[in-house]
Amino acid sequence: MLRLVEALGSWGLRTVRGLGRMGIFFFLMVRGAFHAPKKYHPVLKQIHFIGTKSFFVIAFTAAFTGMVLALQGYYTLSKFGSEGLLGSAVALSLIRELGPVLTALMVTGRAGSAMCAEIGIMRIEEQIDALECMAIDPHAYLVTPRVMAALIALPLLTAFCNVVGIFGGYLIGVELLGVSAGAYMDGIYTSVAWNDVYMGIVKSICFAVLIIWICTYKGFYTGVDEGNFGPEEVSRATTQAVVFASISILMSDYILTSILM
Amino acid sequence: MSASPVITIRNLNSHYQGHQVLHDVSFQVPRNQITVIMGMSGCGKTTLLRHLVALKKTGLNQIEVDGKDMGKYQEKELSAYRRRIGVLFQSGALFNSLSVAENIAVPLKVHTALPGEIIRIMALIKLNMVGLVDVADYLPSQLSGGMRKRAGLARSLAMDPEILFVDEPSAGLDPITAAALDQLILELKETLGMTIIVVTHELRSAFDIADQMVVMDKGRILQAGSPDTIRESGNERVQQFLRREADQGSLKTEEYVAQLMA
């Protein structure tokens, strides 16, 4: 019984300490934007890494999601004789919900995990200590450029995901299932309002911050609590980063939707 | 020994995960000389080094640098201190994604407003000092262990530090490469007048370069003084270390765990 209480207490302390450290990490990440290293702005490099290199994976995901949405949507709408609304259904589902979420999940899997592993390796190989010893703020140097890049790349990737998804839906709905092209496009034009696009943008911005915050935090503190700086800690941190970031994206998606509805 | 020490350590105690790693460590680091901190693995050398380079928080009145208490450092003072020092880590700690020259350029890019071409020239000058100018555009993964250490040394010299900290310069190197690195450290002291603190457990290397030595065991200082003082020490543990004799009997479990934790 005493052991259970001790374990619970220890878990509680660890959790509170971890949350506090995450809060401080967030503050330092934001502060880094105000004293970023002179002349050394790797933001473009990170936009290339997070954005450009994610194009294909996003395109694939978006195209097939749009196609499935069209198939499922056509099946459901045809029961009510409303196939003409297929364009609206696909576009609204993507712009308001699936576009931001799928893009964020894909970026987490592709770029977030890589970031966590890279920073984790820097931690275990004393490279972060080396930065500190060179009087370089590791948060400003490693984390801030990534969050700035993600804030630019993620909304653009989301928009790209939406367009490709709508096109995928068009291919199936119009070319395969015979929905009128005019009805499909007109449905999008008449049903999608600024508020829907706004919701997608807000979500993608929030997800960008969440992905970078969680993935870089996990990498930054790789092995610190365990006092073990072995390679297995990097793999553990990377797994945790992807899992926590994905869960946070899905949870915050619900919260944001309920606020922005 | 110089009249005004650069660093004064007074009764430094340090803990790690509930274990005391350093016990009342006190000594002075003389200016423009090489101080070698040596001892067995797990004796607290690296923890001491982490305190000295401010990677581990130090309490009040335990470490003074030029008379200023490191425990009272605010963020600006800490940054100013770190600009005065250079640190060569045991692994070199080079950034894997950058070339050797780019590694050396990192502190110059961050702390100076110099144009890129000048920074490149300065990086090449530092690489020339350590004899690595030919591999300036190689990635760290393409270098040998000794080259990585020398590249790390070049990076630690990038900002022309007053105090240089070197962690285990000879570890994992063949005797010829290790001797070359020792020679380089001696040249840095003689030509640039640097204060150098070397942490090592390599006896040969330590006696080759030291002006002053500090011998540690189980988180305590056994003896400090000139290399001759250490050689002639009456302390049995120091002599055992110098004679490279194994401990009699097996280590007690608690001692082993304490060493591991350290």
Coordinates of C-alpha atoms in Angstrom, one line a residue:
Chain A
M1 CA 0.0 0.0 0.0
L2 CA 2.8 2.3 1.0
R3 CA 4.6 1.5 -2.2
L4 CA 1.5 2.3 -4.3
V5 CA 1.2 5.7 -2.6
E6 CA 4.9 6.3 -3.1
A7 CA 4.7 5.4 -6.8
L8 CA 1.7 7.6 -7.2
G9 CA 3.4 10.5 -5.5
S10 CA 6.5 10.0 -7.5
W11 CA 4.4 9.9 -10.7
G12 CA 2.6 13.1 -9.7
L13 CA 5.8 14.9 -8.9
R14 CA 7.4 13.8 -12.3
T15 CA 4.3 14.9 -14.2
V16 CA 4.1 18.4 -12.5
R17 CA 7.8 18.9 -13.0
G18 CA 7.5 17.8 -16.7
L19 CA 4.6 20.1 -17.3
G20 CA 6.5 23.0 -15.7
R21 CA 9.5 22.3 -17.8
M22 CA 7.4 22.1 -20.9
G23 CA 6.0 25.5 -20.0
I24 CA 9.4 27.0 -19.6
F25 CA 10.5 25.4 -22.8
F26 CA 7.6 27.0 -24.6
F27 CA 8.5 30.4 -23.2
L28 CA 12.1 30.0 -24.2
M29 CA 11.0 28.9 -27.7
V30 CA 8.9 32.1 -28.1
R31 CA 11.6 34.3 -26.6
G32 CA 14.1 32.9 -29.1
A33 CA 12.2 34.7 -31.8
F34 CA 13.2 38.0 -30.2
H35 CA 16.9 37.4 -30.0
A36 CA 17.5 35.0 -32.8
P37 CA 21.2 34.5 -33.7
K38 CA 22.5 37.3 -35.9
K39 CA 22.7 36.6 -39.6
Y40 CA 22.0 33.0 -39.0
H41 CA 18.5 32.2 -39.9
P42 CA 18.0 28.6 -40.8
V43 CA 14.2 29.2 -41.2
L44 CA 14.4 28.8 -45.0
K45 CA 16.2 25.5 -44.5
Q46 CA 13.6 24.3 -42.1
I47 CA 10.7 25.4 -44.5
H48 CA 12.4 23.3 -47.1
F49 CA 12.6 20.4 -44.7
I50 CA 9.1 20.6 -43.2
G51 CA 7.3 22.0 -46.2
T52 CA 8.9 21.1 -49.5
K53 CA 10.0 17.6 -48.5
S54 CA 6.5 16.8 -47.2
F55 CA 4.8 17.7 -50.6
F56 CA 4.7 14.1 -52.0
V57 CA 3.5 12.4 -48.8
I58 CA 0.8 15.1 -48.3
A59 CA -0.2 14.9 -52.0
F60 CA -0.7 11.1 -51.8
T61 CA -2.6 11.3 -48.5
A62 CA -4.8 14.1 -49.7
A63 CA -5.6 12.5 -53.1
F64 CA -6.6 9.2 -51.6
T65 CA -8.6 10.8 -48.8
G66 CA -10.5 13.0 -51.3
M67 CA -11.2 9.9 -53.4
V68 CA -12.5 7.9 -50.4
L69 CA -14.5 10.9 -49.3
A70 CA -16.1 11.1 -52.7
L71 CA -16.9 7.3 -52.8
Q72 CA -18.4 7.3 -49.3
G73 CA -20.1 10.7 -49.8
Y74 CA -21.6 9.5 -53.1
Y75 CA -22.9 6.3 -51.4
T76 CA -24.5 8.3 -48.6
L77 CA -25.9 11.2 -50.6
S78 CA -27.3 8.9 -53.3
K79 CA -29.6 7.4 -50.7
F80 CA -31.3 10.9 -50.4
G81 CA -30.9 11.7 -54.1
S82 CA -28.5 14.5 -53.3
E83 CA -25.4 13.5 -55.3
G84 CA -25.2 17.1 -56.5
L85 CA -24.0 18.0 -53.0
L86 CA -20.9 15.8 -53.3
G87 CA -18.6 18.8 -54.0
S88 CA -19.8 20.5 -50.8
A89 CA -19.4 17.4 -48.7
V90 CA -15.8 16.7 -49.9
A91 CA -14.7 20.3 -49.7
L92 CA -16.2 21.1 -46.3
S93 CA -14.9 17.9 -44.8
L94 CA -11.4 18.6 -46.1
I95 CA -11.2 22.4 -45.4
R96 CA -12.7 22.3 -42.0
E97 CA -11.4 19.1 -40.6
L98 CA -9.4 16.5 -42.5
G99 CA -7.0 18.9 -44.3
P100 CA -5.5 20.4 -41.2
V101 CA -5.5 17.2 -39.2
L102 CA -4.1 14.9 -41.9
T103 CA -1.4 17.4 -42.8
A104 CA -0.4 17.8 -39.2
L105 CA -0.3 14.0 -38.6
M106 CA 1.8 13.5 -41.8
V107 CA 4.2 16.3 -40.8
T108 CA 4.5 14.8 -37.3
G109 CA 5.4 11.4 -38.8
R110 CA 7.8 12.7 -41.4
A111 CA 9.3 15.9 -40.0
G112 CA 8.5 15.9 -36.3
S113 CA 10.0 12.5 -35.7
A114 CA 13.2 13.5 -37.6
M115 CA 13.5 16.7 -35.6
C116 CA 13.1 14.9 -32.3
A117 CA 15.7 12.3 -33.3
E118 CA 18.2 14.9 -34.6
I119 CA 17.9 17.0 -31.4
G120 CA 18.0 13.9 -29.3
I121 CA 21.3 12.8 -30.9
M122 CA 22.6 16.3 -30.4
R123 CA 21.8 15.9 -26.7
I124 CA 23.4 12.5 -26.2
E125 CA 26.5 13.6 -28.2
E126 CA 27.0 16.8 -26.0
Q127 CA 26.3 19.0 -29.0
I128 CA 23.6 21.0 -27.0
D129 CA 26.1 21.4 -24.2
A130 CA 28.6 22.6 -26.8
L131 CA 26.1 25.2 -28.0
E132 CA 25.6 26.4 -24.4
C133 CA 29.4 26.6 -23.8
M134 CA 29.6 28.8 -27.0
A135 CA 27.1 31.2 -25.4
I136 CA 24.5 30.2 -28.0
D137 CA 21.0 29.9 -26.7
P138 CA 20.1 26.4 -27.9
H139 CA 16.4 27.2 -27.9
A140 CA 16.9 30.2 -30.2
Y141 CA 19.3 28.2 -32.3
L142 CA 17.5 24.8 -32.6
V143 CA 13.8 25.3 -31.7
T144 CA 12.7 28.8 -32.8
P145 CA 13.7 28.5 -36.5
R146 CA 11.7 25.3 -36.6
V147 CA 8.6 26.7 -35.1
M148 CA 8.8 29.8 -37.4
A149 CA 9.2 27.5 -40.4
A150 CA 6.3 25.3 -39.3
L151 CA 4.1 28.4 -38.9
I152 CA 4.7 29.2 -42.5
A153 CA 4.8 25.7 -44.0
L154 CA 1.9 24.1 -42.3
P155 CA -0.9 26.5 -43.4
L156 CA 0.5 26.3 -47.0
L157 CA 0.7 22.5 -46.8
T158 CA -2.9 22.4 -45.5
A159 CA -4.1 24.5 -48.4
F160 CA -2.2 22.2 -50.8
C161 CA -3.8 19.2 -49.1
N162 CA -7.3 20.7 -49.5
V163 CA -6.8 21.4 -53.2
V164 CA -5.4 18.0 -54.0
G165 CA -8.1 16.3 -51.9
I166 CA -10.9 18.2 -53.7
F167 CA -9.3 17.2 -57.0
G168 CA -9.1 13.6 -55.9
G169 CA -12.8 13.8 -55.0
Y170 CA -13.5 15.3 -58.4
L171 CA -11.8 12.4 -60.2
I172 CA -13.9 9.9 -58.5
G173 CA -17.2 11.8 -58.2
V174 CA -17.2 13.4 -61.7
E175 CA -15.0 11.1 -63.8
L176 CA -15.9 7.7 -62.3
L177 CA -19.4 8.1 -60.7
G178 CA -20.8 10.6 -63.2
V179 CA -21.7 13.5 -61.0
S180 CA -22.0 16.7 -63.0
A181 CA -18.7 18.7 -63.0
G182 CA -20.7 21.9 -62.7
A183 CA -22.7 20.6 -59.7
Y184 CA -19.5 19.5 -58.0
M185 CA -17.7 22.8 -58.5
D186 CA -20.8 24.9 -57.8
G187 CA -21.4 23.0 -54.6
I188 CA -17.9 24.0 -53.4
Y189 CA -18.4 27.6 -54.5
T190 CA -21.7 28.1 -52.8
S191 CA -21.1 26.1 -49.6
V192 CA -17.5 27.0 -48.6
A193 CA -17.5 30.3 -46.6
W194 CA -14.6 32.3 -45.3
N195 CA -15.3 31.0 -41.8
D196 CA -14.5 27.4 -43.0
V197 CA -11.2 28.5 -44.5
Y198 CA -10.4 30.5 -41.3
M199 CA -11.1 27.5 -39.1
G200 CA -8.6 25.4 -41.2
I201 CA -6.0 28.1 -41.0
V202 CA -6.3 28.5 -37.2
K203 CA -6.1 24.8 -36.8
S204 CA -3.0 24.4 -38.9
I205 CA -1.3 27.2 -37.0
C206 CA -2.1 25.7 -33.6
F207 CA -1.0 22.2 -34.9
A208 CA 2.3 23.7 -36.2
V209 CA 3.1 25.0 -32.7
L210 CA 2.1 21.8 -31.0
I211 CA 4.1 19.6 -33.3
I212 CA 7.3 21.6 -32.9
W213 CA 6.9 22.2 -29.2
I214 CA 6.3 18.5 -28.4
C215 CA 8.8 17.0 -30.8
T216 CA 11.7 19.4 -30.1
Y217 CA 11.0 19.2 -26.3
K218 CA 11.2 15.4 -26.3
G219 CA 14.4 15.6 -28.3
F220 CA 15.9 18.3 -26.1
Y221 CA 15.4 16.4 -22.9
T222 CA 16.4 13.0 -24.3
G223 CA 17.8 10.9 -21.5
V224 CA 18.0 13.8 -19.1
D225 CA 15.5 12.4 -16.5
E226 CA 16.8 8.9 -16.8
G227 CA 20.5 10.0 -16.6
N228 CA 21.1 7.7 -19.5
F229 CA 22.4 9.2 -22.8
G230 CA 22.4 6.0 -24.8
P231 CA 20.9 5.6 -28.3
E232 CA 17.9 3.7 -27.0
E233 CA 16.8 6.9 -25.3
V234 CA 16.6 8.6 -28.7
S235 CA 14.3 6.0 -30.1
R236 CA 12.2 6.2 -27.0
A237 CA 12.0 10.0 -27.2
T238 CA 11.1 9.8 -30.9
T239 CA 8.3 7.3 -30.3
Q240 CA 6.9 9.4 -27.4
A241 CA 7.2 12.6 -29.5
V242 CA 5.1 11.1 -32.3
V243 CA 2.5 9.6 -30.0
F244 CA 2.1 12.6 -27.8
A245 CA 2.1 15.0 -30.8
S246 CA -0.6 12.9 -32.6
I247 CA -2.8 12.7 -29.5
S248 CA -2.4 16.4 -28.9
I249 CA -3.4 17.2 -32.5
L250 CA -6.5 15.1 -32.2
M251 CA -7.5 16.4 -28.8
S252 CA -6.9 20.0 -29.7
D253 CA -8.8 19.5 -33.0
Y254 CA -11.9 18.7 -31.0
I255 CA -11.3 21.7 -28.7
L256 CA -10.7 24.1 -31.6
T257 CA -13.7 22.9 -33.5
S258 CA -15.9 23.4 -30.5
I259 CA -14.6 26.9 -30.0
L260 CA -14.7 27.9 -33.6
M261 CA -18.0 26.3 -34.6
Chain B
M1 CA 52.4 30.0 -9.9
S2 CA 50.8 33.3 -10.8
A3 CA 49.7 35.6 -8.0
S4 CA 46.2 36.1 -9.3
P5 CA 44.4 32.8 -10.1
V6 CA 41.8 32.9 -12.8
I7 CA 39.5 30.5 -11.1
T8 CA 39.2 29.7 -7.4
I9 CA 37.2 26.7 -6.3
R10 CA 36.2 26.6 -2.6
N11 CA 34.6 23.7 -0.8
L12 CA 32.7 22.7 -3.9
N13 CA 30.1 20.0 -3.2
S14 CA 28.0 18.5 -5.9
H15 CA 25.2 16.0 -6.0
Y16 CA 23.7 13.8 -8.7
Q17 CA 20.4 11.9 -8.2
G18 CA 20.8 12.0 -4.5
H19 CA 24.5 10.9 -4.4
Q20 CA 27.3 13.2 -3.4
V21 CA 29.7 13.3 -6.3
L22 CA 32.1 16.1 -5.1
H23 CA 33.2 16.6 -1.5
D24 CA 34.7 19.9 -0.5
V25 CA 36.8 20.3 -3.6
S26 CA 39.1 23.3 -3.3
F27 CA 42.0 24.5 -5.5
Q28 CA 43.0 27.4 -7.7
V29 CA 43.6 27.6 -11.4
P30 CA 46.7 29.8 -12.2
R31 CA 46.6 32.2 -15.1
N32 CA 48.4 31.3 -18.4
Q33 CA 49.2 27.8 -17.2
I34 CA 48.0 24.3 -17.8
T35 CA 46.2 22.7 -14.9
V36 CA 45.5 19.0 -15.3
I37 CA 42.7 17.4 -13.3
M38 CA 43.3 13.7 -13.1
G39 CA 41.9 10.6 -11.4
M40 CA 40.2 7.3 -12.0
S41 CA 37.1 7.0 -14.0
G42 CA 34.1 8.0 -12.0
C43 CA 36.1 10.1 -9.5
G44 CA 34.1 13.3 -10.3
K45 CA 36.5 14.9 -12.9
T46 CA 33.8 15.5 -15.5
T47 CA 31.3 16.7 -12.9
L48 CA 33.9 19.2 -11.8
L49 CA 34.5 20.3 -15.4
R50 CA 30.7 20.7 -15.9
H51 CA 30.7 23.1 -12.9
L52 CA 33.6 25.0 -14.2
V53 CA 32.0 25.6 -17.7
A54 CA 28.7 26.4 -16.0
L55 CA 26.8 23.5 -17.4
K56 CA 26.0 22.4 -13.9
K57 CA 24.6 24.9 -11.4
T58 CA 27.0 26.0 -8.7
G59 CA 26.0 27.3 -5.3
L60 CA 27.1 30.6 -3.8
N61 CA 30.8 31.2 -2.9
Q62 CA 32.0 27.9 -4.4
I63 CA 33.6 29.0 -7.7
E64 CA 35.0 32.4 -8.4
V65 CA 36.2 33.6 -11.7
D66 CA 38.5 36.7 -11.5
G67 CA 37.0 37.3 -8.1
K68 CA 33.4 37.1 -9.3
D69 CA 31.2 34.5 -7.7
M70 CA 29.8 32.1 -10.4
G71 CA 26.9 31.3 -8.2
K72 CA 25.7 34.9 -8.5
Y73 CA 25.9 35.0 -12.3
Q74 CA 22.8 36.4 -14.0
E75 CA 22.1 35.4 -17.6
K76 CA 24.2 38.2 -19.1
E77 CA 27.2 37.5 -16.9
L78 CA 26.9 33.8 -17.7
S79 CA 26.9 34.6 -21.4
A80 CA 29.9 36.9 -21.0
Y81 CA 31.8 34.2 -19.1
R82 CA 31.0 31.6 -21.8
R83 CA 32.4 33.9 -24.5
R84 CA 35.6 34.0 -22.6
I85 CA 36.0 30.2 -22.5
G86 CA 36.4 27.4 -25.1
V87 CA 35.5 23.8 -24.4
L88 CA 36.7 20.7 -26.2
F89 CA 34.4 17.9 -25.3
Q90 CA 35.5 14.3 -25.1
S91 CA 33.7 13.3 -28.3
G92 CA 34.5 16.6 -30.1
A93 CA 30.7 17.4 -30.0
L94 CA 30.8 18.5 -33.7
F95 CA 27.5 19.2 -35.4
N96 CA 27.0 16.3 -37.7
S97 CA 25.0 18.1 -40.3
L98 CA 27.6 20.8 -40.9
S99 CA 31.0 20.6 -42.5
V100 CA 34.1 21.0 -40.4
A101 CA 34.5 24.7 -41.5
E102 CA 30.9 25.4 -40.9
N103 CA 31.2 23.9 -37.4
I104 CA 33.9 26.4 -36.6
A105 CA 32.0 29.2 -38.2
V106 CA 28.9 28.7 -35.9
P107 CA 30.1 30.8 -33.0
L108 CA 31.5 33.4 -35.3
K109 CA 28.2 33.7 -37.2
V110 CA 26.2 34.0 -34.0
H111 CA 28.4 36.4 -32.1
T112 CA 29.9 38.6 -34.8
A113 CA 28.6 40.7 -37.6
L114 CA 31.4 39.7 -40.0
P115 CA 30.6 38.9 -43.6
G116 CA 30.5 35.2 -44.6
E117 CA 33.8 35.3 -46.6
I118 CA 35.7 36.7 -43.6
I119 CA 34.1 34.1 -41.3
R120 CA 35.2 31.4 -43.8
I121 CA 38.8 32.7 -43.7
M122 CA 38.8 32.8 -39.9
A123 CA 37.5 29.2 -39.8
L124 CA 40.3 28.2 -42.2
I125 CA 42.9 29.9 -40.0
K126 CA 41.7 28.0 -36.9
L127 CA 41.7 24.8 -38.9
N128 CA 45.3 25.6 -40.1
M129 CA 46.3 25.9 -36.4
V130 CA 45.2 22.3 -35.8
G131 CA 46.5 21.0 -39.2
L132 CA 43.1 20.3 -40.7
V133 CA 42.7 22.9 -43.4
D134 CA 42.6 20.2 -46.1
V135 CA 39.4 18.6 -44.6
A136 CA 37.5 21.9 -44.1
D137 CA 34.6 20.8 -46.3
Y138 CA 34.4 17.3 -45.0
L139 CA 31.5 16.2 -42.7
P140 CA 32.5 15.2 -39.1
S141 CA 31.5 11.6 -40.0
Q142 CA 34.2 11.5 -42.6
L143 CA 36.9 12.2 -40.1
S144 CA 39.0 9.9 -37.8
G145 CA 38.7 10.2 -34.0
G146 CA 41.8 12.2 -33.7
M147 CA 40.7 14.6 -36.5
R148 CA 37.4 15.1 -34.9
K149 CA 39.1 16.0 -31.6
R150 CA 41.3 18.5 -33.4
A151 CA 38.3 19.9 -35.3
G152 CA 36.6 20.3 -31.9
L153 CA 39.7 22.1 -30.6
A154 CA 39.6 24.4 -33.6
R155 CA 36.0 25.2 -32.9
S156 CA 36.7 25.8 -29.2
L157 CA 39.4 28.3 -30.3
A158 CA 37.1 30.1 -32.8
M159 CA 36.3 33.0 -30.4
D160 CA 39.9 33.3 -29.1
P161 CA 39.1 32.2 -25.6
E162 CA 41.1 33.2 -22.6
I163 CA 40.4 29.9 -20.8
L164 CA 40.3 26.6 -22.6
F165 CA 38.7 23.5 -21.0
V166 CA 39.7 20.2 -22.5
D167 CA 37.9 16.9 -21.6
E168 CA 40.0 13.7 -22.0
P169 CA 42.0 14.8 -25.0
S170 CA 43.8 11.5 -25.4
A171 CA 40.9 9.2 -24.8
G172 CA 40.4 6.7 -27.6
L173 CA 43.4 8.0 -29.6
D174 CA 46.6 6.2 -30.6
P175 CA 49.8 7.3 -28.8
I176 CA 51.1 9.3 -31.7
T177 CA 47.9 11.2 -32.3
A178 CA 47.5 11.7 -28.5
A179 CA 51.1 13.1 -28.3
A180 CA 50.4 15.5 -31.2
L181 CA 47.3 16.8 -29.5
D182 CA 49.3 17.3 -26.3
Q183 CA 51.9 19.2 -28.3
L184 CA 49.1 21.4 -29.7
I185 CA 47.8 22.2 -26.2
L186 CA 51.3 23.2 -25.1
E187 CA 51.7 25.4 -28.2
L188 CA 48.4 27.1 -27.4
K189 CA 49.6 28.0 -23.9
E190 CA 53.0 29.2 -25.1
T191 CA 51.9 31.1 -28.2
L192 CA 48.6 32.5 -27.1
G193 CA 49.1 32.6 -23.4
M194 CA 45.9 30.7 -22.6
T195 CA 44.9 29.3 -19.3
I196 CA 44.1 25.7 -20.0
I197 CA 42.3 23.1 -17.8
V198 CA 42.7 19.6 -18.9
V199 CA 40.7 16.7 -17.5
T200 CA 42.3 13.3 -18.1
H201 CA 43.2 10.0 -16.7
E202 CA 46.1 9.4 -19.0
L203 CA 49.2 9.7 -16.9
R204 CA 51.8 10.2 -19.6
S205 CA 49.8 12.9 -21.3
A206 CA 49.1 14.6 -17.9
F207 CA 52.8 14.8 -16.9
D208 CA 53.8 15.9 -20.4
I209 CA 51.6 19.0 -20.4
A210 CA 50.9 20.0 -16.8
D211 CA 52.2 23.0 -14.9
Q212 CA 49.9 22.1 -12.0
M213 CA 48.1 18.9 -11.2
V214 CA 45.1 18.0 -9.2
V215 CA 44.6 14.3 -8.4
M216 CA 41.1 13.3 -7.4
D217 CA 39.6 10.1 -6.0
K218 CA 36.0 9.4 -5.1
G219 CA 35.0 13.1 -5.4
R220 CA 37.8 14.4 -3.2
I221 CA 41.1 16.0 -4.0
L222 CA 43.9 13.7 -2.9
Q223 CA 46.7 16.1 -3.8
A224 CA 47.3 19.3 -5.8
G225 CA 50.6 20.8 -6.8
S226 CA 53.3 20.7 -9.5
P227 CA 54.0 17.5 -11.4
D228 CA 57.1 16.9 -9.2
T229 CA 55.0 17.3 -6.0
I230 CA 52.6 14.7 -7.3
R231 CA 55.4 12.3 -8.3
E232 CA 56.9 12.6 -4.9
S233 CA 53.6 12.5 -3.0
G234 CA 53.5 10.4 0.1
N235 CA 49.8 9.7 -0.4
E236 CA 49.5 5.9 -1.0
R237 CA 46.5 6.3 -3.2
V238 CA 48.3 8.8 -5.4
Q239 CA 51.2 6.5 -5.7
Q240 CA 48.9 3.6 -6.5
F241 CA 47.4 5.7 -9.2
L242 CA 50.8 6.6 -10.6
R243 CA 52.0 3.0 -10.4
R244 CA 48.8 2.0 -12.2
E245 CA 48.1 -0.7 -9.6
A246 CA 44.7 -2.4 -9.3
D247 CA 42.7 -2.1 -6.1
Q248 CA 43.2 -5.0 -3.6
G249 CA 40.0 -7.0 -3.3
S250 CA 36.8 -6.3 -5.1
L251 CA 35.0 -3.0 -4.9
K252 CA 32.2 -2.9 -2.4
T253 CA 28.8 -2.8 -4.0
E254 CA 27.9 0.6 -2.6
E255 CA 31.1 2.1 -3.8
Y256 CA 30.6 0.6 -7.3
V257 CA 27.1 2.0 -7.5
A258 CA 28.3 5.4 -6.2
Q259 CA 31.0 5.4 -8.9
L260 CA 28.5 4.5 -11.6
M261 CA 26.1 7.2 -10.5
A262 CA 29.0 9.7 -10.6

